PDB file of C-alpha atoms in Angstrom:
ATOM      1  CA  MET A   6     -12.733 133.737 -71.531  1.00 50.00           C
ATOM      2  CA  GLN A   7     -12.112 132.399 -68.010  1.00 53.00           C
ATOM      3  CA  ASN A   8     -14.153 133.257 -64.927  1.00 55.00           C
ATOM      4  CA  ASN A   9     -11.180 134.778 -63.083  1.00 57.00           C
ATOM      5  CA  GLU A  10     -10.216 137.027 -66.025  1.00 60.00           C
ATOM      6  CA  ILE A  11     -10.880 140.695 -65.304  1.00 57.00           C
ATOM      7  CA  ILE A  12     -12.671 142.565 -68.055  1.00 59.00           C
ATOM      8  CA  LYS A  13     -12.091 146.287 -68.284  1.00 63.00           C
ATOM      9  CA  PRO A  14     -15.387 147.872 -69.239  1.00 61.00           C
ATOM     10  CA  ALA A  15     -15.375 149.730 -72.519  1.00 65.00           C
ATOM     11  CA  LYS A  16     -17.114 153.070 -72.206  1.00 79.00           C
ATOM     12  CA  TYR A  17     -19.722 152.698 -74.910  1.00 90.00           C
ATOM     13  CA  PHE A  18     -20.864 150.141 -77.436  1.00 92.00           C
ATOM     14  CA  SER A  19     -19.990 151.201 -80.976  1.00 91.00           C
ATOM     15  CA  GLU A  20     -22.568 150.931 -83.760  1.00 92.00           C
ATOM     16  CA  LEU A  21     -20.666 147.902 -85.091  1.00 93.00           C
ATOM     17  CA  GLU A  22     -20.807 146.223 -81.680  1.00 93.00           C
ATOM     18  CA  LYS A  23     -24.526 146.953 -81.392  1.00 94.00           C
ATOM     19  CA  SER A  24     -25.195 145.487 -84.829  1.00 93.00           C
ATOM     20  CA  ILE A  25     -23.215 142.337 -83.936  1.00 94.00           C
ATOM     21  CA  LEU A  26     -25.139 142.058 -80.665  1.00 95.00           C
ATOM     22  CA  LEU A  27     -28.435 142.531 -82.497  1.00 95.00           C
ATOM     23  CA  ALA A  28     -27.566 139.783 -84.987  1.00 94.00           C
ATOM     24  CA  LEU A  29     -26.673 137.386 -82.168  1.00 95.00           C
ATOM     25  CA  VAL A  30     -29.802 138.227 -80.158  1.00 95.00           C
ATOM     26  CA  GLU A  31     -31.871 137.630 -83.276  1.00 94.00           C
ATOM     27  CA  LYS A  32     -30.188 134.245 -83.656  1.00 94.00           C
ATOM     28  CA  TYR A  33     -31.132 133.261 -80.083  1.00 94.00           C
ATOM     29  CA  LYS A  34     -34.370 135.270 -79.777  1.00 93.00           C
ATOM     30  CA  TYR A  35     -36.616 132.280 -79.107  1.00 93.00           C
ATOM     31  CA  VAL A  36     -34.707 131.522 -75.921  1.00 94.00           C
ATOM     32  CA  LEU A  37     -33.746 135.046 -74.815  1.00 94.00           C
ATOM     33  CA  GLU A  38     -37.162 136.621 -75.340  1.00 93.00           C
ATOM     34  CA  CYS A  39     -39.181 133.727 -73.937  1.00 92.00           C
ATOM     35  CA  LYS A  40     -41.624 134.931 -71.276  1.00 92.00           C
ATOM     36  CA  LYS A  41     -41.362 131.823 -69.105  1.00 92.00           C
ATOM     37  CA  SER A  42     -39.703 132.355 -65.740  1.00 91.00           C
ATOM     38  CA  ASP A  43     -39.367 128.877 -64.275  1.00 94.00           C
ATOM     39  CA  ALA A  44     -35.977 127.674 -63.021  1.00 95.00           C
ATOM     40  CA  ARG A  45     -35.265 125.603 -66.119  1.00 96.00           C
ATOM     41  CA  THR A  46     -35.929 128.486 -68.510  1.00 95.00           C
ATOM     42  CA  ILE A  47     -33.891 130.920 -66.421  1.00 95.00           C
ATOM     43  CA  ALA A  48     -30.937 128.513 -66.459  1.00 96.00           C
ATOM     44  CA  LEU A  49     -31.331 128.055 -70.220  1.00 96.00           C
ATOM     45  CA  LYS A  50     -31.366 131.826 -70.741  1.00 95.00           C
ATOM     46  CA  GLN A  51     -28.237 132.171 -68.583  1.00 96.00           C
ATOM     47  CA  ARG A  52     -26.380 129.540 -70.639  1.00 96.00           C
ATOM     48  CA  THR A  53     -27.598 131.148 -73.867  1.00 96.00           C
ATOM     49  CA  TRP A  54     -26.339 134.584 -72.806  1.00 96.00           C
ATOM     50  CA  GLN A  55     -22.979 133.022 -71.938  1.00 96.00           C
ATOM     51  CA  ALA A  56     -22.810 131.307 -75.339  1.00 95.00           C
ATOM     52  CA  LEU A  57     -23.821 134.558 -77.007  1.00 96.00           C
ATOM     53  CA  ALA A  58     -21.042 136.397 -75.118  1.00 96.00           C
ATOM     54  CA  HIS A  59     -18.491 133.801 -76.228  1.00 96.00           C
ATOM     55  CA  GLU A  60     -19.638 134.156 -79.833  1.00 95.00           C
ATOM     56  CA  TYR A  61     -19.637 137.963 -79.549  1.00 96.00           C
ATOM     57  CA  ASN A  62     -16.119 138.080 -78.116  1.00 95.00           C
ATOM     58  CA  SER A  63     -14.817 135.855 -80.915  1.00 95.00           C
ATOM     59  CA  GLN A  64     -15.774 138.535 -83.464  1.00 92.00           C
ATOM     60  CA  PRO A  65     -12.994 140.795 -84.781  1.00 89.00           C
ATOM     61  CA  SER A  66     -12.865 144.464 -83.763  1.00 87.00           C
ATOM     62  CA  VAL A  67     -15.121 144.260 -80.683  1.00 91.00           C
ATOM     63  CA  SER A  68     -14.261 145.094 -77.103  1.00 90.00           C
ATOM     64  CA  LEU A  69     -14.355 142.120 -74.757  1.00 92.00           C
ATOM     65  CA  ARG A  70     -17.642 142.076 -72.859  1.00 93.00           C
ATOM     66  CA  ASP A  71     -19.108 139.624 -70.416  1.00 92.00           C
ATOM     67  CA  PHE A  72     -22.660 138.344 -70.793  1.00 94.00           C
ATOM     68  CA  LYS A  73     -24.002 140.753 -68.158  1.00 94.00           C
ATOM     69  CA  GLN A  74     -22.782 143.760 -70.143  1.00 94.00           C
ATOM     70  CA  LEU A  75     -24.269 142.390 -73.347  1.00 95.00           C
ATOM     71  CA  LYS A  76     -27.582 141.622 -71.655  1.00 95.00           C
ATOM     72  CA  LYS A  77     -27.722 145.118 -70.156  1.00 95.00           C
ATOM     73  CA  CYS A  78     -26.971 146.681 -73.550  1.00 95.00           C
ATOM     74  CA  TRP A  79     -29.714 144.584 -75.180  1.00 95.00           C
ATOM     75  CA  GLU A  80     -32.223 145.569 -72.499  1.00 95.00           C
ATOM     76  CA  SER A  81     -31.306 149.219 -72.997  1.00 94.00           C
ATOM     77  CA  ILE A  82     -31.703 148.983 -76.798  1.00 94.00           C
ATOM     78  CA  LYS A  83     -35.010 147.180 -76.335  1.00 94.00           C
ATOM     79  CA  ALA A  84     -36.347 149.763 -73.865  1.00 94.00           C
ATOM     80  CA  ARG A  85     -35.298 152.662 -76.087  1.00 93.00           C
ATOM     81  CA  THR A  86     -36.950 151.044 -79.103  1.00 93.00           C
ATOM     82  CA  LYS A  87     -40.205 150.448 -77.226  1.00 93.00           C
ATOM     83  CA  LYS A  88     -40.206 154.051 -76.021  1.00 93.00           C
ATOM     84  CA  ILE A  89     -39.619 155.419 -79.519  1.00 92.00           C
ATOM     85  CA  MET A  90     -42.248 153.160 -81.064  1.00 91.00           C
ATOM     86  CA  ALA A  91     -44.777 154.218 -78.413  1.00 91.00           C
ATOM     87  CA  HIS A  92     -43.988 157.844 -79.174  1.00 89.00           C
ATOM     88  CA  GLU A  93     -44.380 157.217 -82.901  1.00 86.00           C
ATOM     89  CA  ARG A  94     -47.688 155.522 -82.230  1.00 85.00           C
ATOM     90  CA  ARG A  95     -48.912 158.562 -80.286  1.00 86.00           C
ATOM     91  CA  GLU A  96     -47.683 160.892 -83.029  1.00 82.00           C
ATOM     92  CA  LYS A  97     -49.327 158.756 -85.697  1.00 79.00           C
ATOM     93  CA  VAL A  98     -52.616 159.082 -83.864  1.00 78.00           C
ATOM     94  CA  LYS A  99     -52.101 162.847 -83.886  1.00 75.00           C
ATOM     95  CA  ARG A 100     -51.395 162.588 -87.652  1.00 61.00           C
ATOM     96  CA  SER A 101     -47.959 164.202 -87.445  1.00 52.00           C
ATOM     97  CA  VAL A 102     -45.152 161.622 -87.431  1.00 44.00           C
ATOM     98  CA  SER A 103     -41.678 163.028 -86.801  1.00 50.00           C
ATOM     99  CA  PRO A 104     -39.125 161.772 -89.389  1.00 54.00           C
ATOM    100  CA  LEU A 105     -36.243 162.164 -86.913  1.00 53.00           C
ATOM    101  CA  LEU A 106     -37.544 159.413 -84.643  1.00 52.00           C
ATOM    102  CA  SER A 107     -37.555 156.771 -87.347  1.00 52.00           C
ATOM    103  CA  THR A 108     -33.770 156.995 -87.754  1.00 51.00           C
ATOM    104  CA  HIS A 109     -32.969 157.414 -84.056  1.00 53.00           C
ATOM    105  CA  VAL A 110     -32.351 153.762 -83.181  1.00 54.00           C
ATOM    106  CA  LEU A 111     -30.136 151.422 -85.163  1.00 57.00           C
ATOM    107  CA  GLY A 112     -32.327 148.891 -86.936  1.00 67.00           C
ATOM    108  CA  LYS A 113     -35.584 149.734 -85.150  1.00 69.00           C
ATOM    109  CA  GLU A 114     -37.628 147.428 -87.384  1.00 72.00           C
ATOM    110  CA  LYS A 115     -35.118 144.620 -86.940  1.00 72.00           C
ATOM    111  CA  ILE A 116     -35.352 145.021 -83.161  1.00 73.00           C
ATOM    112  CA  ALA A 117     -39.140 145.157 -83.373  1.00 71.00           C
ATOM    113  CA  ASN A 118     -39.129 141.838 -85.249  1.00 72.00           C
ATOM    114  CA  VAL A 119     -37.296 140.243 -82.339  1.00 73.00           C
ATOM    115  CA  LEU A 120     -39.972 141.503 -79.931  1.00 70.00           C
ATOM    116  CA  PRO A 121     -43.287 141.103 -81.784  1.00 63.00           C
ATOM    117  CA  ASP A 122     -45.339 140.020 -78.776  1.00 62.00           C
ATOM    118  CA  GLN A 123     -44.041 142.782 -76.535  1.00 62.00           C
ATOM    119  CA  LEU A 124     -44.704 145.476 -79.124  1.00 56.00           C
ATOM    120  CA  TYR A 125     -48.234 144.253 -79.912  1.00 52.00           C
ATOM    121  CA  PHE A 126     -49.903 147.024 -77.980  1.00 51.00           C
ATOM    122  CA  LEU A 127     -47.779 149.597 -79.806  1.00 50.00           C
ATOM    123  CA  GLN A 128     -48.924 148.485 -83.257  1.00 49.00           C
ATOM    124  CA  SER A 129     -52.174 149.015 -85.079  1.00 49.00           C
ATOM    125  CA  PRO A 130     -54.298 145.916 -85.695  1.00 47.00           C
ATOM    126  CA  PRO A 131     -54.865 144.939 -89.329  1.00 48.00           C
ATOM    127  CA  GLU A 132     -57.814 146.519 -91.096  1.00 47.00           C
ATOM    128  CA  GLU A 133     -59.692 143.255 -91.438  1.00 46.00           C
ATOM    129  CA  GLU A 134     -59.921 142.845 -87.657  1.00 44.00           C
ATOM    130  CA  PRO A 135     -63.084 144.097 -85.954  1.00 47.00           C
ATOM    131  CA  GLU A 136     -62.843 147.577 -84.492  1.00 50.00           C
ATOM    132  CA  TYR A 137     -64.077 148.721 -81.136  1.00 46.00           C
ATOM    133  CA  HIS A 138     -67.312 150.677 -81.325  1.00 48.00           C
ATOM    134  CA  PRO A 139     -68.570 152.662 -78.324  1.00 49.00           C
ATOM    135  CA  GLU A 140     -72.181 151.676 -78.986  1.00 51.00           C
ATOM    136  CA  ALA A 141     -71.181 148.016 -78.784  1.00 44.00           C
ATOM    137  CA  ALA A 142     -69.667 148.582 -75.337  1.00 42.00           C
ATOM    138  CA  ALA A 143     -73.019 149.814 -74.119  1.00 46.00           C
ATOM    139  CA  GLN A 144     -74.394 146.298 -74.709  1.00 47.00           C
ATOM    140  CA  GLY A 145     -72.444 145.077 -71.716  1.00 48.00           C
ATOM    141  CA  GLU A 146     -69.121 143.881 -70.435  1.00 52.00           C
ATOM    142  CA  ASP A 147     -69.266 140.686 -72.528  1.00 54.00           C
ATOM    143  CA  THR A 148     -68.922 142.659 -75.751  1.00 51.00           C
ATOM    144  CA  ALA A 149     -65.748 144.348 -74.516  1.00 51.00           C
ATOM    145  CA  ARG A 150     -64.368 140.984 -73.386  1.00 58.00           C
ATOM    146  CA  ARG A 151     -65.043 139.489 -76.831  1.00 58.00           C
ATOM    147  CA  TRP A 152     -63.308 142.417 -78.517  1.00 54.00           C
ATOM    148  CA  LEU A 153     -60.263 142.027 -76.282  1.00 59.00           C
ATOM    149  CA  SER A 154     -60.257 138.286 -76.874  1.00 60.00           C
ATOM    150  CA  VAL A 155     -60.238 138.731 -80.663  1.00 57.00           C
ATOM    151  CA  ASN A 156     -57.389 141.237 -80.485  1.00 55.00           C
ATOM    152  CA  ARG A 157     -55.345 139.060 -78.114  1.00 56.00           C
ATOM    153  CA  LYS A 158     -55.719 136.182 -80.569  1.00 52.00           C
ATOM    154  CA  TRP A 159     -54.502 138.513 -83.309  1.00 52.00           C
ATOM    155  CA  ALA A 160     -51.442 139.357 -81.191  1.00 51.00           C
ATOM    156  CA  LEU A 161     -50.635 135.692 -80.606  1.00 53.00           C
ATOM    157  CA  THR A 162     -50.812 134.882 -84.312  1.00 55.00           C
ATOM    158  CA  ARG A 163     -48.472 137.733 -85.377  1.00 52.00           C
ATOM    159  CA  HIS A 164     -45.208 135.881 -85.962  1.00 46.00           C
TER     160      HIS A 164
END
C-alpha cells in the first residue's frame, strides 16, 4: 500500500477481521504493549503497527485498513475487554457472575493474555500469596507498604 493511496473506511470490523487483528497483535505484543514511551520505542511501535497493517492487508477477505484504523480498533477492543473484566470482578465479589458477559467479547481470555500487566488489578491474587488483614494495617504504614510490595512483585512475575 502506498502513502498516497486513499483508503475508503469500511464501516465496521467483521468478527473475522477482529480475529485476524487479534492474532497479529498477539504476534507483536511485546513491542505494541510495551509501556516505555521514549522516542526510540515510539518509533519502533510505529514501524511495528505499519508492518502489522501490511500483514493484515495481505490476508484474504479483509477490508483494506491503514495502521491507524487497526490501532484504534485494537485500543477499542482492549478498553472494552478491561471494562468487562472489571465488571466481572465486581460481580464475582458480589457472588453473582453474569454468564452473558463472558461471551460478550471475542476471545476475552486471549485478549487478556496479551495484556497481563494491565489487567493485574482486575484479577485475584493466587491463594498462596499473603492477604491483607485490617489488624495488620493498624501496625503502621510499613505493613501496608510491604503488602503492596509483595503483590506488585506477584504482578510482575505473572507472565
